[in-house]
Amino acid sequence: MVTVAAAPLPSKRRPGDGSASPAPGQRPRQPKRTKRERNMGEGSTDEVLRYDIQSLLSSSSSLPDSSLANDLPEPFSEIQVDIVDVSSTGDGLGLRSPDERHVYVVPFTVPGDKANIRVIRHFPHDHHSVADLVAVATPSPLRDDSRIRCRYFARCGGCQFQMLDYAQQLRLKRRVLVKAYRNFANLPTDLVPDVAETIPSPLQYGYRTKLTPHFDGPPSSASRRQPKRRDQPGPSFEACPDIGFMLKGRRSVLDIEDCPIATDVVRRGMTRERERMRRDFSQYRRGATILLRESTRRCPNDGPDTAPTNDPDTDTYAVHVQGDGFVDVKTCETDSKATSTEYVGDHIFTNPAGSFFQNNNAILPVFTSYIRDRILPLPPPVSSSDLQQYYLIDAYSGSGLFTITLASLFAHSTGIDVAADSIASARRNAALNGLAPDRCRFIAADAAHLFREVDYPPDRTVVVLDPPRKGCDADFLAQLARFAPRRVLYVSCNVHTQARDVGSLVRGHPGGAAYRLKSLVGFDFFPQTGHVEGVAILDRHDGDDKDHLDGDGSKKDGVDSNGDDQQKPT
């Protein structure tokens, strides 16, 4: 039996846990819907889980029975379940018996596990309960706990899949994409191409170039209801606080000394910052987040920059990586306003250390090469005479990753981002990479107003989208459809909102173009976790007919490539 260190129990006084029994002669009272349920957003983790639960329950001839709410186990009791599926959230889905119509969501489990769990909270409306894993009574053939490299696994909420073979992780992530387009694209299945095999990360551990461990503030000895005077100092720490990441399913910090998915220099930086906190904890009066960001200085072999600096911190914690004719000297930056430097192939990018940049540098050359090879709407092979006859719009451009790595293929490129600081970084990066303003420019503006700023011919324009997790808003998608670029390449860290937006483009907008979804693939930016980065390529549909859609553009009933019925959650 594989045992798991149990997390501290939350309070038993939870709203909506379905544990109250009705008085004799009274109908069972339906629990109130929680704020979480009322605010469930499209493409949110909660909605994704709801789809997966309904799909699991609909695979049986029996339907969920809300009257079963009163037969559920008491909160904080222990039961045994069989794990029969994995949600796109990365958590296992278990049943007490094959004919039960209630699902238990259990982290750190895989299909085939027989798991002892502690029930934490019921959601009767959604036919599921959340639980903690207590022990794996009988391991699945998919599970091999000797693969686990982190002693905090099954407590820290960061990783879900360390017990799985990497090839199995990639298969699960492909399935996440398949389900995302089935559930959120609202398209007939024949308009969604087969999802390609997930492209692996060159590194499965030691890949994260940024970590942000944190600690909570000191406990207050005074009542929270008692107002604090302005001149009254806050409570201080009596000992060094726990520093790390969130305990899975709890609002408390798990003390973590090391994280094996981080790069070597970030792990060294974590050790250094923990040592500093042990010395300086008494200076803090509140919680804080610690930035750990890898920065690279590329130096010629035997150059003066590779020699010791006489700075004990730098010399002790720096990592030297030998390249082809150069040495990369890697350090860990902790000042969010300092400049960090990264190389993607031969391209150099500088950013404020606290700003966003992709956290898996190892996969970026593979990722950007894939996009370069497919960005032009031309059949291969592409000749040199074909290059620089098209224009690029990079929406949500950040510090210029796509604009800069793709610029040599286009006559002119425009990057746009709402954050002025990101645009300033992008302009510096363009200059560092030898790109003059007559080849590319960057504009600080809301993406919704992008098409007012460009006069590219739509027939020769490609648009790259890389929005935040919430995806694109409806106004932007309508503007994009009216502009009607020849090709759209959509990159997303949330494949569910990506599927929603892609479906909107394929169905079309009044007065605008409709698109055909050409290809779908996932990239594994975050091995050992349930996350997958999606890349969708769409070409403008220039035909007059729209027989591929119902008259109102709505989804037809169908079966996806995995043979699962399509259903909306109720």
PDB file of N, CA and C in Angstrom, residues 337-430:
ATOM      1  N   LYS A 337      12.622  44.233 -10.526  1.00  0.00           N
ATOM      2  CA  LYS A 337      12.876  45.348 -11.445  1.00  0.00           C
ATOM      3  C   LYS A 337      14.208  45.226 -12.171  1.00  0.00           C
ATOM      4  N   ALA A 338      15.017  44.262 -11.778  1.00  0.00           N
ATOM      5  CA  ALA A 338      16.284  44.038 -12.471  1.00  0.00           C
ATOM      6  C   ALA A 338      16.014  43.423 -13.841  1.00  0.00           C
ATOM      7  N   THR A 339      17.018  43.412 -14.684  1.00  0.00           N
ATOM      8  CA  THR A 339      16.868  42.873 -16.034  1.00  0.00           C
ATOM      9  C   THR A 339      17.337  41.427 -16.072  1.00  0.00           C
ATOM     10  N   SER A 340      16.489  40.558 -16.613  1.00  0.00           N
ATOM     11  CA  SER A 340      16.896  39.176 -16.858  1.00  0.00           C
ATOM     12  C   SER A 340      17.068  38.985 -18.365  1.00  0.00           C
ATOM     13  N   THR A 341      17.963  38.088 -18.729  1.00  0.00           N
ATOM     14  CA  THR A 341      18.291  37.854 -20.138  1.00  0.00           C
ATOM     15  C   THR A 341      18.115  36.383 -20.458  1.00  0.00           C
ATOM     16  N   GLU A 342      17.480  36.109 -21.598  1.00  0.00           N
ATOM     17  CA  GLU A 342      17.318  34.732 -22.071  1.00  0.00           C
ATOM     18  C   GLU A 342      17.684  34.662 -23.541  1.00  0.00           C
ATOM     19  N   TYR A 343      18.163  33.486 -23.944  1.00  0.00           N
ATOM     20  CA  TYR A 343      18.458  33.222 -25.347  1.00  0.00           C
ATOM     21  C   TYR A 343      17.497  32.159 -25.850  1.00  0.00           C
ATOM     22  N   VAL A 344      16.913  32.412 -27.017  1.00  0.00           N
ATOM     23  CA  VAL A 344      16.084  31.422 -27.705  1.00  0.00           C
ATOM     24  C   VAL A 344      16.767  31.168 -29.039  1.00  0.00           C
ATOM     25  N   GLY A 345      17.506  30.066 -29.131  1.00  0.00           N
ATOM     26  CA  GLY A 345      18.365  29.885 -30.293  1.00  0.00           C
ATOM     27  C   GLY A 345      19.392  31.001 -30.324  1.00  0.00           C
ATOM     28  N   ASP A 346      19.458  31.707 -31.460  1.00  0.00           N
ATOM     29  CA  ASP A 346      20.401  32.820 -31.595  1.00  0.00           C
ATOM     30  C   ASP A 346      19.787  34.156 -31.219  1.00  0.00           C
ATOM     31  N   HIS A 347      18.538  34.166 -30.791  1.00  0.00           N
ATOM     32  CA  HIS A 347      17.868  35.409 -30.430  1.00  0.00           C
ATOM     33  C   HIS A 347      18.053  35.687 -28.940  1.00  0.00           C
ATOM     34  N   ILE A 348      18.161  36.966 -28.605  1.00  0.00           N
ATOM     35  CA  ILE A 348      18.341  37.392 -27.221  1.00  0.00           C
ATOM     36  C   ILE A 348      17.130  38.211 -26.786  1.00  0.00           C
ATOM     37  N   PHE A 349      16.675  37.972 -25.560  1.00  0.00           N
ATOM     38  CA  PHE A 349      15.519  38.690 -25.014  1.00  0.00           C
ATOM     39  C   PHE A 349      15.853  39.163 -23.605  1.00  0.00           C
ATOM     40  N   THR A 350      15.610  40.444 -23.358  1.00  0.00           N
ATOM     41  CA  THR A 350      15.767  41.003 -22.017  1.00  0.00           C
ATOM     42  C   THR A 350      14.410  41.489 -21.532  1.00  0.00           C
ATOM     43  N   ASN A 351      14.173  41.312 -20.242  1.00  0.00           N
ATOM     44  CA  ASN A 351      12.895  41.688 -19.643  1.00  0.00           C
ATOM     45  C   ASN A 351      13.119  42.064 -18.190  1.00  0.00           C
ATOM     46  N   PRO A 352      12.224  42.866 -17.616  1.00  0.00           N
ATOM     47  CA  PRO A 352      12.236  42.977 -16.155  1.00  0.00           C
ATOM     48  C   PRO A 352      12.037  41.589 -15.557  1.00  0.00           C
ATOM     49  N   ALA A 353      12.829  41.254 -14.560  1.00  0.00           N
ATOM     50  CA  ALA A 353      12.821  39.885 -14.035  1.00  0.00           C
ATOM     51  C   ALA A 353      11.452  39.458 -13.531  1.00  0.00           C
ATOM     52  N   GLY A 354      10.644  40.402 -13.072  1.00  0.00           N
ATOM     53  CA  GLY A 354       9.327  40.051 -12.558  1.00  0.00           C
ATOM     54  C   GLY A 354       8.250  39.964 -13.608  1.00  0.00           C
ATOM     55  N   SER A 355       8.568  40.255 -14.877  1.00  0.00           N
ATOM     56  CA  SER A 355       7.553  40.244 -15.933  1.00  0.00           C
ATOM     57  C   SER A 355       7.392  38.847 -16.513  1.00  0.00           C
ATOM     58  N   PHE A 356       6.391  38.705 -17.392  1.00  0.00           N
ATOM     59  CA  PHE A 356       6.114  37.387 -17.973  1.00  0.00           C
ATOM     60  C   PHE A 356       7.071  37.079 -19.113  1.00  0.00           C
ATOM     61  N   PHE A 357       7.584  35.865 -19.110  1.00  0.00           N
ATOM     62  CA  PHE A 357       8.244  35.262 -20.265  1.00  0.00           C
ATOM     63  C   PHE A 357       8.083  33.766 -20.081  1.00  0.00           C
ATOM     64  N   GLN A 358       8.040  33.025 -21.182  1.00  0.00           N
ATOM     65  CA  GLN A 358       7.817  31.584 -21.073  1.00  0.00           C
ATOM     66  C   GLN A 358       8.828  30.965 -20.119  1.00  0.00           C
ATOM     67  N   ASN A 359       8.356  30.052 -19.248  1.00  0.00           N
ATOM     68  CA  ASN A 359       9.178  29.527 -18.160  1.00  0.00           C
ATOM     69  C   ASN A 359       9.942  28.252 -18.497  1.00  0.00           C
ATOM     70  N   ASN A 360       9.771  27.733 -19.713  1.00  0.00           N
ATOM     71  CA  ASN A 360      10.509  26.536 -20.119  1.00  0.00           C
ATOM     72  C   ASN A 360      11.368  26.912 -21.319  1.00  0.00           C
ATOM     73  N   ASN A 361      12.578  27.359 -21.050  1.00  0.00           N
ATOM     74  CA  ASN A 361      13.461  27.791 -22.133  1.00  0.00           C
ATOM     75  C   ASN A 361      13.884  26.629 -23.013  1.00  0.00           C
ATOM     76  N   ALA A 362      13.923  25.415 -22.454  1.00  0.00           N
ATOM     77  CA  ALA A 362      14.404  24.256 -23.207  1.00  0.00           C
ATOM     78  C   ALA A 362      13.532  23.946 -24.409  1.00  0.00           C
ATOM     79  N   ILE A 363      12.227  24.192 -24.303  1.00  0.00           N
ATOM     80  CA  ILE A 363      11.323  23.848 -25.398  1.00  0.00           C
ATOM     81  C   ILE A 363      11.150  25.001 -26.385  1.00  0.00           C
ATOM     82  N   LEU A 364      11.600  26.205 -26.037  1.00  0.00           N
ATOM     83  CA  LEU A 364      11.330  27.361 -26.894  1.00  0.00           C
ATOM     84  C   LEU A 364      11.947  27.245 -28.289  1.00  0.00           C
ATOM     85  N   PRO A 365      13.180  26.750 -28.473  1.00  0.00           N
ATOM     86  CA  PRO A 365      13.676  26.589 -29.845  1.00  0.00           C
ATOM     87  C   PRO A 365      12.815  25.642 -30.681  1.00  0.00           C
ATOM     88  N   VAL A 366      12.355  24.549 -30.080  1.00  0.00           N
ATOM     89  CA  VAL A 366      11.471  23.611 -30.786  1.00  0.00           C
ATOM     90  C   VAL A 366      10.145  24.285 -31.119  1.00  0.00           C
ATOM     91  N   PHE A 367       9.609  24.994 -30.158  1.00  0.00           N
ATOM     92  CA  PHE A 367       8.318  25.677 -30.290  1.00  0.00           C
ATOM     93  C   PHE A 367       8.363  26.755 -31.371  1.00  0.00           C
ATOM     94  N   THR A 368       9.360  27.635 -31.308  1.00  0.00           N
ATOM     95  CA  THR A 368       9.432  28.715 -32.295  1.00  0.00           C
ATOM     96  C   THR A 368       9.763  28.181 -33.687  1.00  0.00           C
ATOM     97  N   SER A 369      10.541  27.107 -33.780  1.00  0.00           N
ATOM     98  CA  SER A 369      10.815  26.503 -35.091  1.00  0.00           C
ATOM     99  C   SER A 369       9.551  25.922 -35.704  1.00  0.00           C
ATOM    100  N   TYR A 370       8.729  25.273 -34.873  1.00  0.00           N
ATOM    101  CA  TYR A 370       7.455  24.730 -35.361  1.00  0.00           C
ATOM    102  C   TYR A 370       6.601  25.849 -35.952  1.00  0.00           C
ATOM    103  N   ILE A 371       6.529  26.972 -35.256  1.00  0.00           N
ATOM    104  CA  ILE A 371       5.696  28.079 -35.726  1.00  0.00           C
ATOM    105  C   ILE A 371       6.295  28.716 -36.974  1.00  0.00           C
ATOM    106  N   ARG A 372       7.609  28.890 -37.025  1.00  0.00           N
ATOM    107  CA  ARG A 372       8.251  29.438 -38.233  1.00  0.00           C
ATOM    108  C   ARG A 372       7.958  28.571 -39.447  1.00  0.00           C
ATOM    109  N   ASP A 373       7.984  27.268 -39.271  1.00  0.00           N
ATOM    110  CA  ASP A 373       7.778  26.357 -40.398  1.00  0.00           C
ATOM    111  C   ASP A 373       6.347  26.373 -40.913  1.00  0.00           C
ATOM    112  N   ARG A 374       5.400  26.907 -40.113  1.00  0.00           N
ATOM    113  CA  ARG A 374       3.986  26.817 -40.480  1.00  0.00           C
ATOM    114  C   ARG A 374       3.283  28.173 -40.525  1.00  0.00           C
ATOM    115  N   ILE A 375       4.003  29.243 -40.316  1.00  0.00           N
ATOM    116  CA  ILE A 375       3.351  30.540 -40.196  1.00  0.00           C
ATOM    117  C   ILE A 375       2.870  31.082 -41.537  1.00  0.00           C
ATOM    118  N   LEU A 376       3.560  30.763 -42.625  1.00  0.00           N
ATOM    119  CA  LEU A 376       3.168  31.301 -43.926  1.00  0.00           C
ATOM    120  C   LEU A 376       2.098  30.424 -44.560  1.00  0.00           C
ATOM    121  N   PRO A 377       1.078  31.030 -45.163  1.00  0.00           N
ATOM    122  CA  PRO A 377      -0.002  30.252 -45.793  1.00  0.00           C
ATOM    123  C   PRO A 377       0.387  29.771 -47.180  1.00  0.00           C
ATOM    124  N   LEU A 378       1.508  29.070 -47.252  1.00  0.00           N
ATOM    125  CA  LEU A 378       2.038  28.573 -48.518  1.00  0.00           C
ATOM    126  C   LEU A 378       2.393  27.106 -48.355  1.00  0.00           C
ATOM    127  N   PRO A 379       2.175  26.305 -49.389  1.00  0.00           N
ATOM    128  CA  PRO A 379       2.550  24.891 -49.280  1.00  0.00           C
ATOM    129  C   PRO A 379       4.069  24.753 -49.300  1.00  0.00           C
ATOM    130  N   PRO A 380       4.617  23.803 -48.542  1.00  0.00           N
ATOM    131  CA  PRO A 380       6.064  23.595 -48.586  1.00  0.00           C
ATOM    132  C   PRO A 380       6.462  22.939 -49.908  1.00  0.00           C
ATOM    133  N   PRO A 381       7.698  23.103 -50.349  1.00  0.00           N
ATOM    134  CA  PRO A 381       8.725  23.941 -49.717  1.00  0.00           C
ATOM    135  C   PRO A 381       8.533  25.410 -50.084  1.00  0.00           C
ATOM    136  N   VAL A 382       8.875  26.294 -49.149  1.00  0.00           N
ATOM    137  CA  VAL A 382       8.775  27.733 -49.385  1.00  0.00           C
ATOM    138  C   VAL A 382      10.116  28.221 -49.919  1.00  0.00           C
ATOM    139  N   SER A 383      10.101  28.856 -51.094  1.00  0.00           N
ATOM    140  CA  SER A 383      11.338  29.346 -51.700  1.00  0.00           C
ATOM    141  C   SER A 383      11.693  30.717 -51.145  1.00  0.00           C
ATOM    142  N   SER A 384      12.939  31.120 -51.381  1.00  0.00           N
ATOM    143  CA  SER A 384      13.379  32.432 -50.901  1.00  0.00           C
ATOM    144  C   SER A 384      12.589  33.558 -51.545  1.00  0.00           C
ATOM    145  N   SER A 385      12.097  33.334 -52.757  1.00  0.00           N
ATOM    146  CA  SER A 385      11.310  34.378 -53.426  1.00  0.00           C
ATOM    147  C   SER A 385       9.939  34.556 -52.784  1.00  0.00           C
ATOM    148  N   ASP A 386       9.483  33.522 -52.033  1.00  0.00           N
ATOM    149  CA  ASP A 386       8.186  33.629 -51.355  1.00  0.00           C
ATOM    150  C   ASP A 386       8.280  34.459 -50.075  1.00  0.00           C
ATOM    151  N   LEU A 387       9.495  34.551 -49.531  1.00  0.00           N
ATOM    152  CA  LEU A 387       9.653  35.232 -48.257  1.00  0.00           C
ATOM    153  C   LEU A 387       9.479  36.737 -48.412  1.00  0.00           C
ATOM    154  N   GLN A 388       9.092  37.363 -47.341  1.00  0.00           N
ATOM    155  CA  GLN A 388       8.961  38.814 -47.247  1.00  0.00           C
ATOM    156  C   GLN A 388       7.934  39.362 -48.228  1.00  0.00           C
ATOM    157  N   GLN A 389       6.943  38.530 -48.549  1.00  0.00           N
ATOM    158  CA  GLN A 389       5.803  39.013 -49.325  1.00  0.00           C
ATOM    159  C   GLN A 389       4.542  39.076 -48.463  1.00  0.00           C
ATOM    160  N   TYR A 390       4.701  38.724 -47.191  1.00  0.00           N
ATOM    161  CA  TYR A 390       3.567  38.723 -46.270  1.00  0.00           C
ATOM    162  C   TYR A 390       3.867  39.656 -45.095  1.00  0.00           C
ATOM    163  N   TYR A 391       2.811  39.935 -44.329  1.00  0.00           N
ATOM    164  CA  TYR A 391       2.905  40.840 -43.184  1.00  0.00           C
ATOM    165  C   TYR A 391       2.432  40.101 -41.935  1.00  0.00           C
ATOM    166  N   LEU A 392       3.021  40.462 -40.799  1.00  0.00           N
ATOM    167  CA  LEU A 392       2.711  39.787 -39.539  1.00  0.00           C
ATOM    168  C   LEU A 392       2.133  40.773 -38.540  1.00  0.00           C
ATOM    169  N   ILE A 393       1.025  40.373 -37.911  1.00  0.00           N
ATOM    170  CA  ILE A 393       0.480  41.076 -36.754  1.00  0.00           C
ATOM    171  C   ILE A 393       0.583  40.123 -35.566  1.00  0.00           C
ATOM    172  N   ASP A 394       1.291  40.561 -34.542  1.00  0.00           N
ATOM    173  CA  ASP A 394       1.477  39.759 -33.329  1.00  0.00           C
ATOM    174  C   ASP A 394       0.667  40.407 -32.213  1.00  0.00           C
ATOM    175  N   ALA A 395      -0.564  39.914 -32.021  1.00  0.00           N
ATOM    176  CA  ALA A 395      -1.419  40.446 -30.960  1.00  0.00           C
ATOM    177  C   ALA A 395      -0.984  39.849 -29.623  1.00  0.00           C
ATOM    178  N   TYR A 396      -1.123  40.619 -28.555  1.00  0.00           N
ATOM    179  CA  TYR A 396      -0.666  40.198 -27.223  1.00  0.00           C
ATOM    180  C   TYR A 396       0.829  39.856 -27.285  1.00  0.00           C
ATOM    181  N   SER A 397       1.625  40.752 -27.838  1.00  0.00           N
ATOM    182  CA  SER A 397       3.000  40.421 -28.221  1.00  0.00           C
ATOM    183  C   SER A 397       3.967  40.326 -27.056  1.00  0.00           C
ATOM    184  N   GLY A 398       3.610  40.868 -25.880  1.00  0.00           N
ATOM    185  CA  GLY A 398       4.544  40.829 -24.765  1.00  0.00           C
ATOM    186  C   GLY A 398       5.852  41.501 -25.129  1.00  0.00           C
ATOM    187  N   SER A 399       6.962  40.851 -24.796  1.00  0.00           N
ATOM    188  CA  SER A 399       8.273  41.441 -25.075  1.00  0.00           C
ATOM    189  C   SER A 399       8.814  41.054 -26.441  1.00  0.00           C
ATOM    190  N   GLY A 400       7.948  40.498 -27.310  1.00  0.00           N
ATOM    191  CA  GLY A 400       8.314  40.340 -28.712  1.00  0.00           C
ATOM    192  C   GLY A 400       8.789  38.978 -29.150  1.00  0.00           C
ATOM    193  N   LEU A 401       8.488  37.918 -28.401  1.00  0.00           N
ATOM    194  CA  LEU A 401       8.990  36.590 -28.754  1.00  0.00           C
ATOM    195  C   LEU A 401       8.653  36.213 -30.190  1.00  0.00           C
ATOM    196  N   PHE A 402       7.378  36.285 -30.573  1.00  0.00           N
ATOM    197  CA  PHE A 402       6.991  35.858 -31.918  1.00  0.00           C
ATOM    198  C   PHE A 402       7.384  36.884 -32.975  1.00  0.00           C
ATOM    199  N   THR A 403       7.165  38.163 -32.701  1.00  0.00           N
ATOM    200  CA  THR A 403       7.512  39.183 -33.687  1.00  0.00           C
ATOM    201  C   THR A 403       8.976  39.065 -34.081  1.00  0.00           C
ATOM    202  N   ILE A 404       9.841  38.892 -33.101  1.00  0.00           N
ATOM    203  CA  ILE A 404      11.282  38.894 -33.360  1.00  0.00           C
ATOM    204  C   ILE A 404      11.748  37.592 -33.995  1.00  0.00           C
ATOM    205  N   THR A 405      11.256  36.450 -33.529  1.00  0.00           N
ATOM    206  CA  THR A 405      11.708  35.174 -34.099  1.00  0.00           C
ATOM    207  C   THR A 405      11.122  34.913 -35.481  1.00  0.00           C
ATOM    208  N   LEU A 406      10.054  35.629 -35.857  1.00  0.00           N
ATOM    209  CA  LEU A 406       9.418  35.429 -37.165  1.00  0.00           C
ATOM    210  C   LEU A 406       9.707  36.549 -38.157  1.00  0.00           C
ATOM    211  N   ALA A 407      10.310  37.639 -37.711  1.00  0.00           N
ATOM    212  CA  ALA A 407      10.409  38.848 -38.535  1.00  0.00           C
ATOM    213  C   ALA A 407      11.107  38.612 -39.865  1.00  0.00           C
ATOM    214  N   SER A 408      12.084  37.724 -39.917  1.00  0.00           N
ATOM    215  CA  SER A 408      12.837  37.528 -41.158  1.00  0.00           C
ATOM    216  C   SER A 408      11.990  36.934 -42.272  1.00  0.00           C
ATOM    217  N   LEU A 409      10.823  36.395 -41.945  1.00  0.00           N
ATOM    218  CA  LEU A 409       9.945  35.800 -42.957  1.00  0.00           C
ATOM    219  C   LEU A 409       8.998  36.812 -43.585  1.00  0.00           C
ATOM    220  N   PHE A 410       8.910  38.013 -43.023  1.00  0.00           N
ATOM    221  CA  PHE A 410       7.865  38.951 -43.415  1.00  0.00           C
ATOM    222  C   PHE A 410       8.448  40.273 -43.912  1.00  0.00           C
ATOM    223  N   ALA A 411       7.665  40.932 -44.780  1.00  0.00           N
ATOM    224  CA  ALA A 411       8.056  42.251 -45.265  1.00  0.00           C
ATOM    225  C   ALA A 411       8.044  43.264 -44.135  1.00  0.00           C
ATOM    226  N   HIS A 412       7.073  43.134 -43.240  1.00  0.00           N
ATOM    227  CA  HIS A 412       6.984  44.024 -42.079  1.00  0.00           C
ATOM    228  C   HIS A 412       6.152  43.330 -41.020  1.00  0.00           C
ATOM    229  N   SER A 413       6.439  43.636 -39.746  1.00  0.00           N
ATOM    230  CA  SER A 413       5.733  43.015 -38.629  1.00  0.00           C
ATOM    231  C   SER A 413       5.327  44.082 -37.631  1.00  0.00           C
ATOM    232  N   THR A 414       4.161  43.878 -37.004  1.00  0.00           N
ATOM    233  CA  THR A 414       3.675  44.773 -35.957  1.00  0.00           C
ATOM    234  C   THR A 414       3.307  43.945 -34.736  1.00  0.00           C
ATOM    235  N   GLY A 415       3.888  44.305 -33.591  1.00  0.00           N
ATOM    236  CA  GLY A 415       3.513  43.692 -32.325  1.00  0.00           C
ATOM    237  C   GLY A 415       2.723  44.674 -31.495  1.00  0.00           C
ATOM    238  N   ILE A 416       1.720  44.185 -30.799  1.00  0.00           N
ATOM    239  CA  ILE A 416       0.878  45.062 -29.988  1.00  0.00           C
ATOM    240  C   ILE A 416       0.632  44.423 -28.641  1.00  0.00           C
ATOM    241  N   ASP A 417       0.653  45.241 -27.599  1.00  0.00           N
ATOM    242  CA  ASP A 417       0.373  44.758 -26.251  1.00  0.00           C
ATOM    243  C   ASP A 417      -0.185  45.913 -25.438  1.00  0.00           C
ATOM    244  N   VAL A 418      -1.069  45.582 -24.505  1.00  0.00           N
ATOM    245  CA  VAL A 418      -1.689  46.623 -23.692  1.00  0.00           C
ATOM    246  C   VAL A 418      -0.712  47.200 -22.677  1.00  0.00           C
ATOM    247  N   ALA A 419       0.332  46.456 -22.322  1.00  0.00           N
ATOM    248  CA  ALA A 419       1.279  46.884 -21.291  1.00  0.00           C
ATOM    249  C   ALA A 419       2.411  47.689 -21.917  1.00  0.00           C
ATOM    250  N   ALA A 420       2.516  48.946 -21.534  1.00  0.00           N
ATOM    251  CA  ALA A 420       3.565  49.808 -22.081  1.00  0.00           C
ATOM    252  C   ALA A 420       4.958  49.284 -21.730  1.00  0.00           C
ATOM    253  N   ASP A 421       5.124  48.695 -20.538  1.00  0.00           N
ATOM    254  CA  ASP A 421       6.426  48.152 -20.149  1.00  0.00           C
ATOM    255  C   ASP A 421       6.845  47.010 -21.073  1.00  0.00           C
ATOM    256  N   SER A 422       5.876  46.177 -21.456  1.00  0.00           N
ATOM    257  CA  SER A 422       6.185  45.077 -22.374  1.00  0.00           C
ATOM    258  C   SER A 422       6.616  45.606 -23.732  1.00  0.00           C
ATOM    259  N   ILE A 423       5.940  46.641 -24.207  1.00  0.00           N
ATOM    260  CA  ILE A 423       6.301  47.222 -25.500  1.00  0.00           C
ATOM    261  C   ILE A 423       7.693  47.839 -25.440  1.00  0.00           C
ATOM    262  N   ALA A 424       8.025  48.490 -24.324  1.00  0.00           N
ATOM    263  CA  ALA A 424       9.375  49.044 -24.174  1.00  0.00           C
ATOM    264  C   ALA A 424      10.418  47.927 -24.240  1.00  0.00           C
ATOM    265  N   SER A 425      10.140  46.793 -23.584  1.00  0.00           N
ATOM    266  CA  SER A 425      11.058  45.649 -23.650  1.00  0.00           C
ATOM    267  C   SER A 425      11.148  45.110 -25.068  1.00  0.00           C
ATOM    268  N   ALA A 426      10.019  45.027 -25.758  1.00  0.00           N
ATOM    269  CA  ALA A 426      10.012  44.509 -27.126  1.00  0.00           C
ATOM    270  C   ALA A 426      10.851  45.381 -28.053  1.00  0.00           C
ATOM    271  N   ARG A 427      10.749  46.681 -27.904  1.00  0.00           N
ATOM    272  CA  ARG A 427      11.548  47.578 -28.753  1.00  0.00           C
ATOM    273  C   ARG A 427      13.039  47.407 -28.475  1.00  0.00           C
ATOM    274  N   ARG A 428      13.394  47.265 -27.200  1.00  0.00           N
ATOM    275  CA  ARG A 428      14.804  47.015 -26.877  1.00  0.00           C
ATOM    276  C   ARG A 428      15.257  45.685 -27.462  1.00  0.00           C
ATOM    277  N   ASN A 429      14.404  44.675 -27.375  1.00  0.00           N
ATOM    278  CA  ASN A 429      14.772  43.359 -27.893  1.00  0.00           C
ATOM    279  C   ASN A 429      14.917  43.371 -29.408  1.00  0.00           C
ATOM    280  N   ALA A 430      14.062  44.120 -30.095  1.00  0.00           N
ATOM    281  CA  ALA A 430      14.196  44.238 -31.549  1.00  0.00           C
ATOM    282  C   ALA A 430      15.548  44.844 -31.906  1.00  0.00           C
TER     283      ALA A 430
END
